[in-house]
PDB file of C-alpha atoms and ligand atoms in Angstrom:
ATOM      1  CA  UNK A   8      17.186  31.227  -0.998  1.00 84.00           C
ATOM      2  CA  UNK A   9      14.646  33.736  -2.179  1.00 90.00           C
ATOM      3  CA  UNK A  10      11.493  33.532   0.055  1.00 92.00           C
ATOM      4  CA  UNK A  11       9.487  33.272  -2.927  1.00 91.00           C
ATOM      5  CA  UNK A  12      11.403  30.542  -4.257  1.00 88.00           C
ATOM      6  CA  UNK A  13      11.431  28.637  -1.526  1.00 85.00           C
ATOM      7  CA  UNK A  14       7.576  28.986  -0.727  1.00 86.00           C
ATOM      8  CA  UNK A  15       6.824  27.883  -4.287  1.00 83.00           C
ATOM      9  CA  UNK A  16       9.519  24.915  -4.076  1.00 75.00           C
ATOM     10  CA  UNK A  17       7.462  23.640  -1.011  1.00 72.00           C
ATOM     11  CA  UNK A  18       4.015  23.919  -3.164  1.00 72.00           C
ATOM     12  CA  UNK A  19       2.543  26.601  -1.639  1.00 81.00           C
ATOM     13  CA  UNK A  20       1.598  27.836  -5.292  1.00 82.00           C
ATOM     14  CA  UNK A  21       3.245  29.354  -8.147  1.00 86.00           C
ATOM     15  CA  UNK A  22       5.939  31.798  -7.888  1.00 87.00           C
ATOM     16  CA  UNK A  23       3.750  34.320  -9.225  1.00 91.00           C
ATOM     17  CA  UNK A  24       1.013  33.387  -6.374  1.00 91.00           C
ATOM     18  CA  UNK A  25       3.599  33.125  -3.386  1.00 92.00           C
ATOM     19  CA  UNK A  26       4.769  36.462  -4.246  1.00 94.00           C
ATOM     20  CA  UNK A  27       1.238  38.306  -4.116  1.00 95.00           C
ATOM     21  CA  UNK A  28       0.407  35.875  -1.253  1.00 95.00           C
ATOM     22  CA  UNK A  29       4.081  37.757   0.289  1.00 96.00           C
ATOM     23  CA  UNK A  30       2.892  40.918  -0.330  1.00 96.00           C
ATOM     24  CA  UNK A  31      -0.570  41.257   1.031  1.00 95.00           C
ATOM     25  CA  UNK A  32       1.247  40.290   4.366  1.00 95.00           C
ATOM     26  CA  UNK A  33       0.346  36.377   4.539  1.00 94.00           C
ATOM     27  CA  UNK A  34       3.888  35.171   5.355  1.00 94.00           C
ATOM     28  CA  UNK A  35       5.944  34.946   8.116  1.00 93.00           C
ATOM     29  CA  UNK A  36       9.453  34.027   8.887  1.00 90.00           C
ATOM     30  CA  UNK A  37      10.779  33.695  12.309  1.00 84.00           C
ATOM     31  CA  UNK A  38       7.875  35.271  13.762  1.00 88.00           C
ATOM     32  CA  UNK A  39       7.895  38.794  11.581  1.00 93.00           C
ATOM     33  CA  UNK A  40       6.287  39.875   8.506  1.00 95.00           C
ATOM     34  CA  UNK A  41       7.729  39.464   5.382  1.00 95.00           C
ATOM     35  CA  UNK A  42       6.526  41.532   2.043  1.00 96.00           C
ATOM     36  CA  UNK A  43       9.926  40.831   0.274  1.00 96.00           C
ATOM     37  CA  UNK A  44       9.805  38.641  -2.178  1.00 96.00           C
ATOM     38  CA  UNK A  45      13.624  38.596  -2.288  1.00 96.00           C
ATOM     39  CA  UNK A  46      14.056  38.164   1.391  1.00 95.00           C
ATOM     40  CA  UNK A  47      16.924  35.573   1.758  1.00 92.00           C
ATOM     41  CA  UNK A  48      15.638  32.870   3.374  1.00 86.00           C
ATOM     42  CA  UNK A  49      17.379  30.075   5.002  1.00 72.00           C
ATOM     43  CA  UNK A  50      16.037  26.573   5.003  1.00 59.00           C
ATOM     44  CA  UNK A  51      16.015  26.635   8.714  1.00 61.00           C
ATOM     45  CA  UNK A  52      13.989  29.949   9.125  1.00 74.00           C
ATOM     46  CA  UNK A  53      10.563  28.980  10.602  1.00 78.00           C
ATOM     47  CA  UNK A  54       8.261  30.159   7.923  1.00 85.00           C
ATOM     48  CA  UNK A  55       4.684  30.604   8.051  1.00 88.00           C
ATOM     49  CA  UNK A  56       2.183  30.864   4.707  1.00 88.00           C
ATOM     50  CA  UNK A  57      -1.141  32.123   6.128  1.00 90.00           C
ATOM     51  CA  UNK A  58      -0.993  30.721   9.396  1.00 85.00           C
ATOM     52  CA  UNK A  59       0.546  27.042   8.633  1.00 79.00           C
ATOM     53  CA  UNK A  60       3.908  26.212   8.716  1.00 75.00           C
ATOM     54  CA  UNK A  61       6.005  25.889   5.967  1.00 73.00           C
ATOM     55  CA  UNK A  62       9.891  25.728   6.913  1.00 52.00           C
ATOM     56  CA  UNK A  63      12.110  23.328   5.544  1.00 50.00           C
ATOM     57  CA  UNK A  64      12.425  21.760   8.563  1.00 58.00           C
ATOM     58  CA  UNK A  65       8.977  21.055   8.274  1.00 62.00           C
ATOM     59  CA  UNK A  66       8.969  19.094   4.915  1.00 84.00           C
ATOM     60  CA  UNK A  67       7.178  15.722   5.072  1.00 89.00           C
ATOM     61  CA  UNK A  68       8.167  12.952   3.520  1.00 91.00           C
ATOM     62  CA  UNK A  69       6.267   9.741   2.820  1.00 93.00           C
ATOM     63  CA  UNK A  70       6.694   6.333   0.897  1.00 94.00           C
ATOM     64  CA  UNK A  71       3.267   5.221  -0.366  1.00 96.00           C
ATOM     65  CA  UNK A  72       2.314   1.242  -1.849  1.00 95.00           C
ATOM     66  CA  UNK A  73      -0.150   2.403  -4.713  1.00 96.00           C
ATOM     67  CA  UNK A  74      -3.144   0.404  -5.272  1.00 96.00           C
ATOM     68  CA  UNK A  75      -4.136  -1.102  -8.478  1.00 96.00           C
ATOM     69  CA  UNK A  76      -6.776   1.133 -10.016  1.00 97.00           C
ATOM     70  CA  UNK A  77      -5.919   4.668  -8.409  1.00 97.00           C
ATOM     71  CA  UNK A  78      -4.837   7.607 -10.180  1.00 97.00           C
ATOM     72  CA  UNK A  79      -1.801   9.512  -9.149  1.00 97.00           C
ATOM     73  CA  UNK A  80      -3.674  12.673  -8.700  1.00 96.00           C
ATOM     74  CA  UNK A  81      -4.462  14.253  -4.882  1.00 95.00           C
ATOM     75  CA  UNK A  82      -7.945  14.985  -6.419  1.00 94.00           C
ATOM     76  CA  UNK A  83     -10.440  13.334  -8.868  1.00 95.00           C
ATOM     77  CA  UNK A  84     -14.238  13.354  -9.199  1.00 95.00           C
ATOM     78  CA  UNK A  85     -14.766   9.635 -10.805  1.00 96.00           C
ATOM     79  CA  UNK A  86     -11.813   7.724 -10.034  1.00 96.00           C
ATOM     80  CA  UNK A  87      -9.964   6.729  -6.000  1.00 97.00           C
ATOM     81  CA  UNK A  88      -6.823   8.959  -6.120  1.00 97.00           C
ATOM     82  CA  UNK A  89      -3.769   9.147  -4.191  1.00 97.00           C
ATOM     83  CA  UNK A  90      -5.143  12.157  -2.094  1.00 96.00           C
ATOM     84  CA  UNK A  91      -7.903  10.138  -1.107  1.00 96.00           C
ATOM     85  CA  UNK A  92      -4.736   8.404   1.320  1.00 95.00           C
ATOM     86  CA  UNK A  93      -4.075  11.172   2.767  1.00 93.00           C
ATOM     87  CA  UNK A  94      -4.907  11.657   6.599  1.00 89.00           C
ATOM     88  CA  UNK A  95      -7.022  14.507   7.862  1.00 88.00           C
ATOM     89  CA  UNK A  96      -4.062  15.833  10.097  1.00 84.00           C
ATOM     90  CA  UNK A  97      -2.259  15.822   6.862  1.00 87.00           C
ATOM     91  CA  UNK A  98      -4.583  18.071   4.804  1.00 86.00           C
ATOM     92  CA  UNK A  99      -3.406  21.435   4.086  1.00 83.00           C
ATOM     93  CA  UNK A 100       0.416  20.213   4.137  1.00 85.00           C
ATOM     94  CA  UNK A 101       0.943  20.411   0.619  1.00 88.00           C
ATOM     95  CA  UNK A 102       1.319  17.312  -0.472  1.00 93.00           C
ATOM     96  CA  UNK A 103       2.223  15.516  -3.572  1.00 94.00           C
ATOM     97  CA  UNK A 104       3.553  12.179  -5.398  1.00 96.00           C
ATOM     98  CA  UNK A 105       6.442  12.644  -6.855  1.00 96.00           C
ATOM     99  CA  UNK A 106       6.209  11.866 -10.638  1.00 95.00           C
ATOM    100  CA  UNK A 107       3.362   9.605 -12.113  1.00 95.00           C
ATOM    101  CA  UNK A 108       2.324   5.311 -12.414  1.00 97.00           C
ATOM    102  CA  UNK A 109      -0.356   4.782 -14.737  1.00 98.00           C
ATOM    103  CA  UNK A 110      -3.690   3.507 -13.051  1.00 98.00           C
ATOM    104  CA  UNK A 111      -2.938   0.347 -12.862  1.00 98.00           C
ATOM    105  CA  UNK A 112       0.607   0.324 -12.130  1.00 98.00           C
ATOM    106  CA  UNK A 113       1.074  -0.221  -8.317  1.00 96.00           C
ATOM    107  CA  UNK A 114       3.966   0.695  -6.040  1.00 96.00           C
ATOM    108  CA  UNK A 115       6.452   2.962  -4.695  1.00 96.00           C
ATOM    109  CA  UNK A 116       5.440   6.797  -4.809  1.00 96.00           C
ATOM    110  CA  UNK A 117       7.417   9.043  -2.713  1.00 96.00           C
ATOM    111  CA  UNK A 118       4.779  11.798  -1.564  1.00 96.00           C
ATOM    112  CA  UNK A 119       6.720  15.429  -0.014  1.00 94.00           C
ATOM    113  CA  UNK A 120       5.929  19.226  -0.333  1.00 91.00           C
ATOM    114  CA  UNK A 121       9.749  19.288  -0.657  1.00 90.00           C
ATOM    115  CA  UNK A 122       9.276  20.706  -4.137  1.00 89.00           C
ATOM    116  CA  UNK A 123      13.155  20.902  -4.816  1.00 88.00           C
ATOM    117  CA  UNK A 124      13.721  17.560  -3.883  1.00 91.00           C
ATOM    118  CA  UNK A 125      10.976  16.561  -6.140  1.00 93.00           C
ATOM    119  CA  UNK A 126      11.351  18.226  -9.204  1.00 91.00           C
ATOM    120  CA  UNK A 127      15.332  16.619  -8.743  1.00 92.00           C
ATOM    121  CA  UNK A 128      14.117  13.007  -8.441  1.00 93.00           C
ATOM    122  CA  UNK A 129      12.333  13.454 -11.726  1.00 91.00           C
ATOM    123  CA  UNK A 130      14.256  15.532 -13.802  1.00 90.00           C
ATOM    124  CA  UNK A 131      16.224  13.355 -16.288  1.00 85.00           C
ATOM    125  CA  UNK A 132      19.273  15.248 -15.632  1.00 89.00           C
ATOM    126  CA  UNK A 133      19.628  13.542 -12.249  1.00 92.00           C
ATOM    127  CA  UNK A 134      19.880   9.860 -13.861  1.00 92.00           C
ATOM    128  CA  UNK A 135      17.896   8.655 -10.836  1.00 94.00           C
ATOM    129  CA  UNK A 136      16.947   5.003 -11.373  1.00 95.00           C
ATOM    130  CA  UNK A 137      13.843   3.590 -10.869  1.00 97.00           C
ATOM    131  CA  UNK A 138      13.351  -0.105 -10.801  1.00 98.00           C
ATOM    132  CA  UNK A 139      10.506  -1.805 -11.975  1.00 98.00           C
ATOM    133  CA  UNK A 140       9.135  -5.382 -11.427  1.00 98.00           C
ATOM    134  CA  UNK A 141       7.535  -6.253 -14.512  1.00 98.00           C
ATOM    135  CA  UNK A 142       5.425  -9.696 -15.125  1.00 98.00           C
ATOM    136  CA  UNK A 143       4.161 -10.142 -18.834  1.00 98.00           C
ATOM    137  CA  UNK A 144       2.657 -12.387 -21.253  1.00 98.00           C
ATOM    138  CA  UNK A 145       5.169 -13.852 -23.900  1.00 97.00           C
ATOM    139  CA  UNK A 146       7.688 -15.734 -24.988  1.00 97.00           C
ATOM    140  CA  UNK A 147      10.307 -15.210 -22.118  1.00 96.00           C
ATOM    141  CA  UNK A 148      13.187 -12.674 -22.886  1.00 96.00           C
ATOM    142  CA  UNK A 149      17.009 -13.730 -23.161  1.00 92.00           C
ATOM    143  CA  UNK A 150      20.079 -11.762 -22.945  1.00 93.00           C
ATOM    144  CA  UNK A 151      20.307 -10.525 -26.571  1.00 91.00           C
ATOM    145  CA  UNK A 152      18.159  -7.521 -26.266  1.00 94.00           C
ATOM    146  CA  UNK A 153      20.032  -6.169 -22.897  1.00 96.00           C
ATOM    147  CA  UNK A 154      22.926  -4.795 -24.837  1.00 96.00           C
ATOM    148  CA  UNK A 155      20.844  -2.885 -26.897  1.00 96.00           C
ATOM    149  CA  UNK A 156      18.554  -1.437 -24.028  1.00 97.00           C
ATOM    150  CA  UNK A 157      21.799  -0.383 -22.561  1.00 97.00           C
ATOM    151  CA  UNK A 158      22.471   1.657 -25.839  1.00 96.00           C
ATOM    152  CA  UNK A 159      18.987   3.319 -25.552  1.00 96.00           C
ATOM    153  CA  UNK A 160      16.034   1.818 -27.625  1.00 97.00           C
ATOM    154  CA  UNK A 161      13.963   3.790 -30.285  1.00 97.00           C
ATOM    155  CA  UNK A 162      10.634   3.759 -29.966  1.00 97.00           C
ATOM    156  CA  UNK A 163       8.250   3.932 -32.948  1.00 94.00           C
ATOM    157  CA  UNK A 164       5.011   3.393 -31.718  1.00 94.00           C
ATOM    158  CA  UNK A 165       3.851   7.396 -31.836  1.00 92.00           C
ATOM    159  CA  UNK A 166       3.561   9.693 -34.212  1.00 91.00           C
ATOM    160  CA  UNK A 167       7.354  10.492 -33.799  1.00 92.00           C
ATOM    161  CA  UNK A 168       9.773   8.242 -32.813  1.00 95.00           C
ATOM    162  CA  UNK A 169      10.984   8.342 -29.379  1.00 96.00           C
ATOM    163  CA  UNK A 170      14.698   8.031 -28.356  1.00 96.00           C
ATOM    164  CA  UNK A 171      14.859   6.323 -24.880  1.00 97.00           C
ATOM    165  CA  UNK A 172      17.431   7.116 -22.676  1.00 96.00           C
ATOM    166  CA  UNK A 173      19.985   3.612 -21.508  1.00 96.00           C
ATOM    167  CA  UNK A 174      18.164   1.104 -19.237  1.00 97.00           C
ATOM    168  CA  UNK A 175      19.115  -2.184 -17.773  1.00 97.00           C
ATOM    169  CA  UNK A 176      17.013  -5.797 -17.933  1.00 98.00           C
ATOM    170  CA  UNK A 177      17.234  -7.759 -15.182  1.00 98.00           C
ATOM    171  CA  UNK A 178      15.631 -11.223 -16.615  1.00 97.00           C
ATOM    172  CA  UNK A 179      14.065 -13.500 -13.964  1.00 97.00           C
ATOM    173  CA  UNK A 180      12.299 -16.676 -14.082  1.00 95.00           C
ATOM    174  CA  UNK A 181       8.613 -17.012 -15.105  1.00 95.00           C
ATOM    175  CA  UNK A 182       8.424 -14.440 -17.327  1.00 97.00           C
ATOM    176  CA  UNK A 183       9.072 -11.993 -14.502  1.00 98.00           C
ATOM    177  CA  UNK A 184      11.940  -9.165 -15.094  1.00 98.00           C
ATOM    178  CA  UNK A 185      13.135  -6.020 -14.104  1.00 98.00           C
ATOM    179  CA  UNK A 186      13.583  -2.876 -16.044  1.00 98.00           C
ATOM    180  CA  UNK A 187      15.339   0.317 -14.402  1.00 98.00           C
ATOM    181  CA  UNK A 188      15.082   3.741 -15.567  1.00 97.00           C
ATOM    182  CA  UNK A 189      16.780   7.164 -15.178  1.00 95.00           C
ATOM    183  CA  UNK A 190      13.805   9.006 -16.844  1.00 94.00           C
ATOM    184  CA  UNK A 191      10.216   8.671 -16.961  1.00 90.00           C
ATOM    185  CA  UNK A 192       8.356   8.303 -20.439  1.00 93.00           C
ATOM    186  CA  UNK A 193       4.866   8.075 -20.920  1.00 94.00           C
ATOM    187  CA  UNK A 194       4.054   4.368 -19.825  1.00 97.00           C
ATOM    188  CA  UNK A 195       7.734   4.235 -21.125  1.00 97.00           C
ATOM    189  CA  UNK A 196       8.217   0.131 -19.110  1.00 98.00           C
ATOM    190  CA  UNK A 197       4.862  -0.351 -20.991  1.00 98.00           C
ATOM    191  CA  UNK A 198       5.814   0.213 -24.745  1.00 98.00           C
ATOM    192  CA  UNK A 199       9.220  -1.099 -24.062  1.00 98.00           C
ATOM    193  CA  UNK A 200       8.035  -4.638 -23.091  1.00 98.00           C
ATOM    194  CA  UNK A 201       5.474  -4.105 -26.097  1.00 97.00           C
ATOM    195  CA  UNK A 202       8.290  -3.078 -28.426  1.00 97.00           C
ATOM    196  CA  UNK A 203       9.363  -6.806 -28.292  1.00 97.00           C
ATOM    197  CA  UNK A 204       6.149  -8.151 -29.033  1.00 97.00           C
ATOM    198  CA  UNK A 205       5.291  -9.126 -24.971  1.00 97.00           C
ATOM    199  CA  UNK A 206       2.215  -7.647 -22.894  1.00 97.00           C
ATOM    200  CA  UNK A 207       2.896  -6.238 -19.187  1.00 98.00           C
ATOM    201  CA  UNK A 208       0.284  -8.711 -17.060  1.00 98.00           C
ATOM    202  CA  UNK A 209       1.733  -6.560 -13.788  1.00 98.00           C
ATOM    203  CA  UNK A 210       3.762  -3.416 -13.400  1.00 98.00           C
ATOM    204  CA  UNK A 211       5.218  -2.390  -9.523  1.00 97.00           C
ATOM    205  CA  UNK A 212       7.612   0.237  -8.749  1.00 97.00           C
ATOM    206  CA  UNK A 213       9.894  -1.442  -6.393  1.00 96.00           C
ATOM    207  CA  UNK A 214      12.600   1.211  -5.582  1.00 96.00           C
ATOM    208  CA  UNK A 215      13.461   4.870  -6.731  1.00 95.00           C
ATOM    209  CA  UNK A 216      17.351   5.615  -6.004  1.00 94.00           C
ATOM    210  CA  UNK A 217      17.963   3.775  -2.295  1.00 91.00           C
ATOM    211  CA  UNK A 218      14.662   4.232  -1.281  1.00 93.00           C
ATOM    212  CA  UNK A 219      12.407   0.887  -1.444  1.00 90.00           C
ATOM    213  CA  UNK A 220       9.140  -0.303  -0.678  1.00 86.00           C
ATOM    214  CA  UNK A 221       9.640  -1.397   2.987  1.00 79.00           C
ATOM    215  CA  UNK A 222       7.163  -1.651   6.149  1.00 74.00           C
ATOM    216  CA  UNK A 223       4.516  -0.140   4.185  1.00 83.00           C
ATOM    217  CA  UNK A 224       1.201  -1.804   3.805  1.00 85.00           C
ATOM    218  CA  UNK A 225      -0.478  -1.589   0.362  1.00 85.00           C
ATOM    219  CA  UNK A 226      -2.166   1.694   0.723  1.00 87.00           C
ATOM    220  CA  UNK A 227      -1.030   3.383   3.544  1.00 85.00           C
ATOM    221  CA  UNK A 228       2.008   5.804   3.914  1.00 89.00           C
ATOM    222  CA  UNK A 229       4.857   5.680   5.729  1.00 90.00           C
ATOM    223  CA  UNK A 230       7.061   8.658   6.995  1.00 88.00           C
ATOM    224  CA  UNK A 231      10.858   8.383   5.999  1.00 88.00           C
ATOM    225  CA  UNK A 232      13.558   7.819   8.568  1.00 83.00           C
ATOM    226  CA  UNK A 233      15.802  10.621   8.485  1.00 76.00           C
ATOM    227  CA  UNK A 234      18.945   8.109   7.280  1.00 83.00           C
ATOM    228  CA  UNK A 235      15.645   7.215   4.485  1.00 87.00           C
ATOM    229  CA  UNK A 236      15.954  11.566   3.413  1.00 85.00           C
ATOM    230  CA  UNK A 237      19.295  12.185   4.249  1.00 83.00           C
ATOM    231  CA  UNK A 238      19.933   9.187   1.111  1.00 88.00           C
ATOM    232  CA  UNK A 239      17.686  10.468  -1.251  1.00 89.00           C
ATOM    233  CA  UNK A 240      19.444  14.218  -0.718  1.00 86.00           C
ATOM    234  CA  UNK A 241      22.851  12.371  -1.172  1.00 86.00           C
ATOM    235  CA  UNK A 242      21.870  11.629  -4.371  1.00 87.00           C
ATOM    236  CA  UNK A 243      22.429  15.428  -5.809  1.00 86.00           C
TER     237      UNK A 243
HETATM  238  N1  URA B 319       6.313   2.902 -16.914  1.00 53.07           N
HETATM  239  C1  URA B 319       5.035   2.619 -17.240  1.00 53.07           C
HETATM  240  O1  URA B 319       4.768   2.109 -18.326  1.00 53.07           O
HETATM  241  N2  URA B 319       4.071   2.873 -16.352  1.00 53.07           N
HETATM  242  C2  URA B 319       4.317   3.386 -15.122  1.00 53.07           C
HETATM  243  O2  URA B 319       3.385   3.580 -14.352  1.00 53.07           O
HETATM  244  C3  URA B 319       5.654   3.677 -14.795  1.00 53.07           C
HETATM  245  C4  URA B 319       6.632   3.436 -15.705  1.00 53.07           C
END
């Protein structure tokens, strides 16, 4: 791969950045500098970006429990934010959640500076599901509205309605369910549950593909096994 590509795929910076950052002699693979930004890279190569390492053998990857009342954001003046979890010996790494809960939904984030891997796990294309455990206030749901969620729901609650892509209901007892997705909406679980006249009381991300929320305290993160990243790559 392109150095530059793969520099800005493990959030270094833009591709516009990583190149000038190539350039001006601030990256290193295998020991040498490199000022090609086309330099053909291989994931292996042990790559350098001013001083820190970078290679794809380095990539971290972390499952995090989100908190009620934190913003997925690794920086925020008023509010606690994810990158307020992040250990000092982790600074610097490049770090990020992949994809978005609202403030006050809690649960699974996968945090990586694998960039590719990222952008893949949210990306629509993909059809990576993501299950949520949804309690609400309501009359409990029955079957009849699963066939239809299957067929993709319209929302209308916008300016312009919203086509949603197919997603199951799962209906469990005391007004608990859960709702998987392959693509992620604004507060899409949100305005589906209010579509049908019910109010989400608690939203949790419970799994995203075959990764779940396992061993992990409530805001603390947890590396990935390898078996953990070697799944979430098989999924591509
Ligand atoms: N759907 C929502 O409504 N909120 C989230 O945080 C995630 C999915």
């Amino acid at each position: 791969m392109r150095l530059d590509r793969l520099l800005a795929n493990s959030g270094c910076g833009t591709r516009s950045t990583v190149k000038d950052a190539i350039v001006k002699g601030g990256v290193t693979v295998n020991g040498a500098v490199i000022r090609d930004p086309a330099f053909k890279a291989e994931e292996t190569d042990d790559i350098t970006y001013f001083g820190e390492s970078i290679g794809a053998g380095s990539f971290l990857y972390f499952v995090f429990d989100k908190p009620d009342e934190v913003l997925t954001a690794m920086e925020d003046k008023r509010h606690k934010c994810v990158g307020d979890y992040i250990t000092d010996d982790l600074k610097g790494k490049h770090l990020s959640p992949v994809g978005r809960l609202d403030y006050h939904t809690t649960g699974l984030l996968l945090i990586t500076n694998d960039g590719e891997l990222s952008h893949k796990i949210t990306s629509p294309r993909y059809l990576i599901p993501k299950r949520y455990l949804v309690s609400y206030e309501g009359s409990p749901f029955d079957d009849d509205i699963k066939e239809e969620l299957s067929r993709g729901i319209t929302l209308t609650d916008m300016d312009k309605p919203v086509k949603l892509a197919p997603c199951t209901l799962e209906i469990r007892e005391n007004n608990e369910c859960i709702i998987t997705l392959t693509e992620g909406k604004t507060h899409e679980v949100r305005r589906i549950i209010s579509h049908y006249g019910r109010t989400v009381s608690t939203l949790r991300r419970i799994s995203i593909g075959h990764l779940e929320l396992e061993a992990v305290e409530p805001g603390s993160l947890r590396k990935l096994t390898k078996e953990e990243i070697l799944q979430l790559k098989d999924m591509f």
